[in-house]
Coordinates of C-alpha atoms in Angstrom, one line a residue:
X1 CA 31.2 13.7 65.7
X2 CA 29.9 16.1 63.0
X3 CA 32.1 18.6 61.3
X4 CA 32.3 21.9 63.0
X5 CA 34.1 25.0 61.6
X6 CA 36.2 27.1 63.9
X7 CA 34.4 30.4 65.0
X8 CA 36.8 32.6 63.2
X9 CA 36.4 30.6 59.9
X10 CA 32.6 30.8 60.2
X11 CA 32.8 34.6 60.5
X12 CA 35.1 34.8 57.5
X13 CA 32.8 32.6 55.5
X14 CA 29.7 34.7 56.3
X15 CA 31.5 37.9 55.5
X16 CA 32.7 36.5 52.2
X17 CA 29.2 35.4 51.2
X18 CA 27.6 38.7 52.2
X19 CA 30.3 40.7 50.3
X20 CA 29.8 38.6 47.2
X21 CA 26.1 39.2 47.4
X22 CA 26.5 43.0 47.7
X23 CA 29.0 43.0 44.8
X24 CA 26.5 41.1 42.6
X25 CA 23.7 43.5 43.5
X26 CA 26.0 46.5 42.9
X27 CA 26.9 45.2 39.4
X28 CA 23.3 45.2 38.3
X29 CA 22.3 47.9 35.8
X30 CA 19.4 50.2 36.4
X31 CA 17.2 48.0 34.2
X32 CA 18.3 44.9 36.1
X33 CA 17.5 46.6 39.4
X34 CA 14.1 47.7 38.1
X35 CA 13.4 44.1 37.1
X36 CA 14.4 42.8 40.5
X37 CA 12.0 45.3 42.1
X38 CA 9.2 44.1 39.8
X39 CA 10.1 40.5 40.5
X40 CA 10.9 40.2 36.8
X41 CA 7.3 41.1 35.8
X42 CA 6.9 43.5 32.8
X43 CA 5.6 47.0 33.4
X44 CA 1.8 47.0 33.2
X45 CA 0.6 48.5 29.9
X46 CA -3.2 48.4 30.5
X47 CA -5.6 49.6 33.1
X48 CA -6.4 45.9 34.1
X49 CA -2.7 44.8 34.2
X50 CA -2.1 46.8 37.4
X51 CA -4.5 44.5 39.4
X52 CA -2.6 41.4 38.2
X53 CA 0.8 43.1 39.0
X54 CA -0.3 43.9 42.5
X55 CA -1.6 40.3 43.0
X56 CA 1.7 38.7 41.9
X57 CA 3.7 41.1 44.1
X58 CA 1.6 40.1 47.1
X59 CA 1.9 36.4 46.3
X60 CA 5.7 36.7 45.9
X61 CA 6.1 38.6 49.2
X62 CA 3.9 36.0 51.0
X63 CA 5.9 33.2 49.4
X64 CA 9.2 34.8 50.5
X65 CA 8.0 35.3 54.1
X66 CA 6.7 31.7 54.3
X67 CA 9.9 30.4 52.7
X68 CA 12.1 32.3 55.2
X69 CA 10.0 31.0 58.1
X70 CA 10.1 27.4 56.9
X71 CA 13.8 27.3 56.1
X72 CA 14.5 29.1 59.4
X73 CA 12.6 26.3 61.3
X74 CA 14.4 23.6 59.3
X75 CA 17.8 25.0 60.0
X76 CA 17.0 25.7 63.6
X77 CA 15.9 22.1 64.1
X78 CA 18.9 20.7 62.2
X79 CA 21.4 22.6 64.3
X80 CA 19.7 22.9 67.7
X81 CA 18.8 19.2 67.9
X82 CA 21.7 17.7 66.1
X83 CA 23.7 14.8 67.5
X84 CA 26.6 16.2 69.4
X85 CA 28.5 13.0 70.0
X86 CA 28.5 9.4 68.8
X87 CA 27.1 8.2 72.1
X88 CA 24.2 10.7 72.2
X89 CA 20.8 9.9 70.9
X90 CA 18.6 13.0 70.5
X91 CA 15.2 13.0 72.2
X92 CA 12.6 11.2 70.0
X93 CA 9.2 12.8 69.8
X94 CA 6.4 10.7 68.3
X95 CA 4.0 13.6 67.8
X96 CA 3.3 17.1 69.0
X97 CA -0.4 18.0 68.8
X98 CA -0.1 21.8 68.8
X99 CA 2.5 21.6 65.9
X100 CA 0.3 19.2 63.9
X101 CA -2.7 21.5 64.3
X102 CA -0.5 24.4 63.2
X103 CA 0.8 22.8 60.0
X104 CA -2.7 21.7 59.1
X105 CA -4.6 24.9 59.7
X106 CA -1.9 27.4 58.6
X107 CA -1.8 26.1 54.9
X108 CA -5.6 26.1 54.7
X109 CA -5.6 29.8 55.9
X110 CA -2.9 30.7 53.3
X111 CA -4.8 29.0 50.5
X112 CA -8.1 30.7 51.5
X113 CA -6.4 34.1 51.6
X114 CA -4.7 33.6 48.2
X115 CA -8.0 32.3 46.8
X116 CA -9.9 35.4 48.0
X117 CA -7.5 37.9 46.5
X118 CA -7.2 35.9 43.2
X119 CA -11.0 35.9 42.8
X120 CA -11.2 39.6 43.6
X121 CA -8.6 40.4 41.0
X122 CA -10.2 38.1 38.4
X123 CA -13.5 40.0 38.8
X124 CA -11.7 43.3 38.4
X125 CA -9.8 42.2 35.3
X126 CA -12.9 40.7 33.6
X127 CA -15.3 43.5 34.5
X128 CA -17.0 45.3 31.6
X129 CA -15.9 48.7 30.4
X130 CA -18.6 50.5 32.5
X131 CA -22.0 50.0 33.9
X132 CA -25.0 52.3 33.8
X133 CA -28.4 51.6 35.4
X134 CA -27.4 48.1 36.2
X135 CA -26.5 47.3 32.6
X136 CA -23.0 46.7 31.1
X137 CA -21.8 49.3 28.7
X138 CA -19.7 48.2 25.7
X139 CA -16.2 49.5 25.1
X140 CA -15.2 52.2 22.6
X141 CA -14.0 49.6 20.1
X142 CA -15.0 46.0 19.3
X143 CA -12.3 43.6 18.0
X144 CA -12.6 39.9 17.2
X145 CA -9.3 38.0 17.6
X146 CA -9.2 34.7 15.6
X147 CA -6.5 32.2 16.5
X148 CA -6.1 29.5 13.9
X149 CA -3.4 27.0 12.9
X150 CA -1.0 28.7 12.8
X151 CA -1.4 32.5 13.0
X152 CA -3.9 35.2 13.9
X153 CA -6.4 37.5 12.2
X154 CA -7.8 40.6 13.8
X155 CA -11.3 41.9 12.8
X156 CA -12.3 45.5 13.7
X157 CA -16.0 45.4 13.9
X158 CA -18.2 48.4 12.8
X159 CA -15.9 51.0 14.2
X160 CA -16.9 54.6 14.5
X161 CA -13.5 55.5 12.8
X162 CA -15.1 54.3 9.6
X163 CA -18.8 54.6 9.1
X164 CA -20.0 52.5 12.1
X165 CA -21.1 49.6 9.9
X166 CA -18.0 48.4 8.0
X167 CA -15.8 45.6 9.2
X168 CA -12.1 45.5 8.3
X169 CA -9.4 42.9 9.1
X170 CA -5.8 42.1 9.0
X171 CA -4.4 38.5 9.0
X172 CA -1.0 36.9 9.3
X173 CA 0.9 33.7 8.4
X174 CA 3.6 31.6 10.1
X175 CA 6.1 33.6 8.1
X176 CA 4.5 37.1 8.4
X177 CA 3.3 37.9 11.9
X178 CA 0.3 40.2 12.0
X179 CA -0.1 43.4 14.1
X180 CA -3.0 44.2 16.3
X181 CA -3.3 48.0 16.4
X182 CA -5.0 49.6 19.4
X183 CA -5.7 53.2 20.5
X184 CA -4.3 54.4 23.7
X185 CA -6.7 55.6 26.4
X186 CA -9.8 54.0 24.8
X187 CA -11.6 50.9 26.0
X188 CA -11.4 47.8 23.8
X189 CA -13.9 44.8 23.9
X190 CA -12.1 41.7 22.6
X191 CA -13.8 38.5 21.6
X192 CA -11.7 35.4 21.0
X193 CA -12.6 32.9 18.3
X194 CA -11.0 29.6 17.1
X195 CA -12.1 27.6 14.1
X196 CA -9.9 24.6 14.8
X197 CA -8.2 23.8 18.1
X198 CA -7.6 25.5 21.5
X199 CA -5.2 28.4 21.3
X200 CA -4.3 31.0 23.9
X201 CA -4.1 34.8 23.5
X202 CA -1.2 36.1 25.5
X203 CA 0.4 39.6 25.6
X204 CA 3.0 39.5 28.5
X205 CA 3.0 43.3 28.8
X206 CA -0.7 43.2 29.5
X207 CA -0.2 40.6 32.2
X208 CA -3.1 38.7 30.7
X209 CA -3.8 35.4 29.0
X210 CA -7.0 33.8 27.9
X211 CA -7.8 30.6 26.0
X212 CA -9.3 30.7 22.5
X213 CA -11.7 27.7 22.5
X214 CA -13.5 26.3 19.4
X215 CA -17.3 26.7 19.7
X216 CA -17.0 29.2 22.6
X217 CA -16.5 33.0 22.4
X218 CA -14.4 34.1 25.4
X219 CA -14.2 37.9 25.8
X220 CA -12.6 40.6 28.0
X221 CA -12.2 44.4 28.1
X222 CA -9.2 46.6 28.8
X223 CA -7.8 50.0 28.0
X224 CA -4.2 50.4 26.8
X225 CA -2.4 53.0 28.9
X226 CA 1.1 53.0 27.2
X227 CA 2.0 53.7 23.6
X228 CA 4.5 51.2 22.1
X229 CA 4.9 47.9 20.4
X230 CA 4.5 44.7 22.5
X231 CA 5.0 41.0 21.8
X232 CA 2.1 38.6 21.6
X233 CA 2.0 34.8 21.2
X234 CA 0.0 31.7 21.5
X235 CA 0.5 30.1 25.0
X236 CA -1.3 26.8 24.3
X237 CA 0.5 23.9 22.5
X238 CA -1.7 23.8 19.4
X239 CA 0.2 21.8 16.7
X240 CA 3.2 21.6 14.6
X241 CA 3.9 25.3 14.1
X242 CA 2.7 26.5 17.5
X243 CA 6.0 28.3 18.1
X244 CA 5.3 30.5 15.0
X245 CA 2.0 31.8 16.3
X246 CA 3.4 35.2 17.0
X247 CA 1.9 38.7 16.7
X248 CA 2.7 42.3 17.6
X249 CA 0.5 44.7 19.5
X250 CA 1.0 48.3 18.5
X251 CA -0.6 51.0 20.7
X252 CA -1.0 54.3 19.0
X253 CA -2.9 57.5 19.3
X254 CA -6.7 57.5 18.5
X255 CA -6.0 59.5 15.4
X256 CA -3.4 57.1 14.1
X257 CA -5.8 54.2 14.9
X258 CA -8.5 55.8 12.8
X259 CA -6.0 56.3 10.0
X260 CA -5.0 52.7 10.2
X261 CA -8.5 51.4 9.9
X262 CA -9.1 53.5 6.8
X263 CA -5.9 52.2 5.3
X264 CA -7.2 48.6 5.8
X265 CA -10.4 49.6 4.0
X266 CA -8.4 51.2 1.2
X267 CA -6.4 48.0 0.8
X268 CA -9.6 46.0 0.3
X269 CA -9.4 44.2 3.7
X270 CA -13.2 44.6 4.2
X271 CA -15.2 41.9 5.9
X272 CA -14.4 39.3 8.6
X273 CA -11.5 36.8 8.4
X274 CA -12.0 33.8 10.5
X275 CA -9.2 31.4 9.6
X276 CA -6.5 30.3 7.2
X277 CA -6.9 28.2 4.0
X278 CA -5.9 25.0 5.8
X279 CA -8.3 25.4 8.7
X280 CA -10.5 22.3 9.4
X281 CA -14.0 23.2 10.4
X282 CA -15.1 21.6 13.7
X283 CA -18.5 20.4 14.9
X284 CA -20.7 23.3 16.2
X285 CA -18.9 25.9 14.1
X286 CA -20.2 27.7 11.0
X287 CA -19.3 25.6 7.9
X288 CA -16.6 27.2 5.7
X289 CA -18.9 27.8 2.8
X290 CA -21.4 29.8 5.0
X291 CA -18.5 31.7 6.5
X292 CA -17.3 32.7 3.1
X293 CA -20.8 33.8 2.1
X294 CA -21.1 35.9 5.3
X295 CA -17.7 37.5 4.6
X296 CA -18.9 38.3 1.0
X297 CA -22.1 39.9 2.3
X298 CA -20.1 42.0 4.8
X299 CA -17.9 43.2 2.1
X300 CA -20.8 44.3 0.0

């Protein structure tokens, strides 16, 4: 016969577990409680991040509901149909057609629902800054992000904060992480470029990640909504010093952004930087000599 706890001991055990859970929750700080409410997601810092935030919240809630249902059915079956004596053999059921139809159709419906909402959010996140007369409108600023082994460079292309025709850049190394400066409340068009291997541009606070693929220029648009400094990193294993491909994102006022671009120009960071000195040029990409010539022309 299976082990059965006395009714009083079962009640004491349940009360102890419930009390311990309440004590643990009560011991959480305000920040911890906020993290729990957000399911450990960071607070959205762009206009597009809210869509991803809502999608993940919905997915977590759906997963919790399904998990409670499945575990409830498992526990119910384990206790309701358990062997109650050594001489008893529970009823054996070879198949149950309605149940088999249910556990075939239900997962398909769940996957289709999740797929629908995922595609909808993807379209919202990757939509252009605006559309007029059926044509996509560019964002307020154009930035080219270059991921290379093993750091980043950020090219600010022909920004109105300068003269509308000058390109300026900033670049980092494995020992000196670069900073991507952005203006709050203004739309940004980002183009991702890699001269060597596949990297991945990821800013957790933006709830967004996109691969940086050699020979292909991926792009996206967003508007920063919160000032502050946020962590960024490469999320694709890209080589020996992948773990050092870190960068900062600093969101400032439009006035401070314009001042920053002028400071880059004053420092001589004029032109376009598309990789480090140890970058190997891949097939289909512009040869290094031509890239250097292009950069020189831009500087002139």
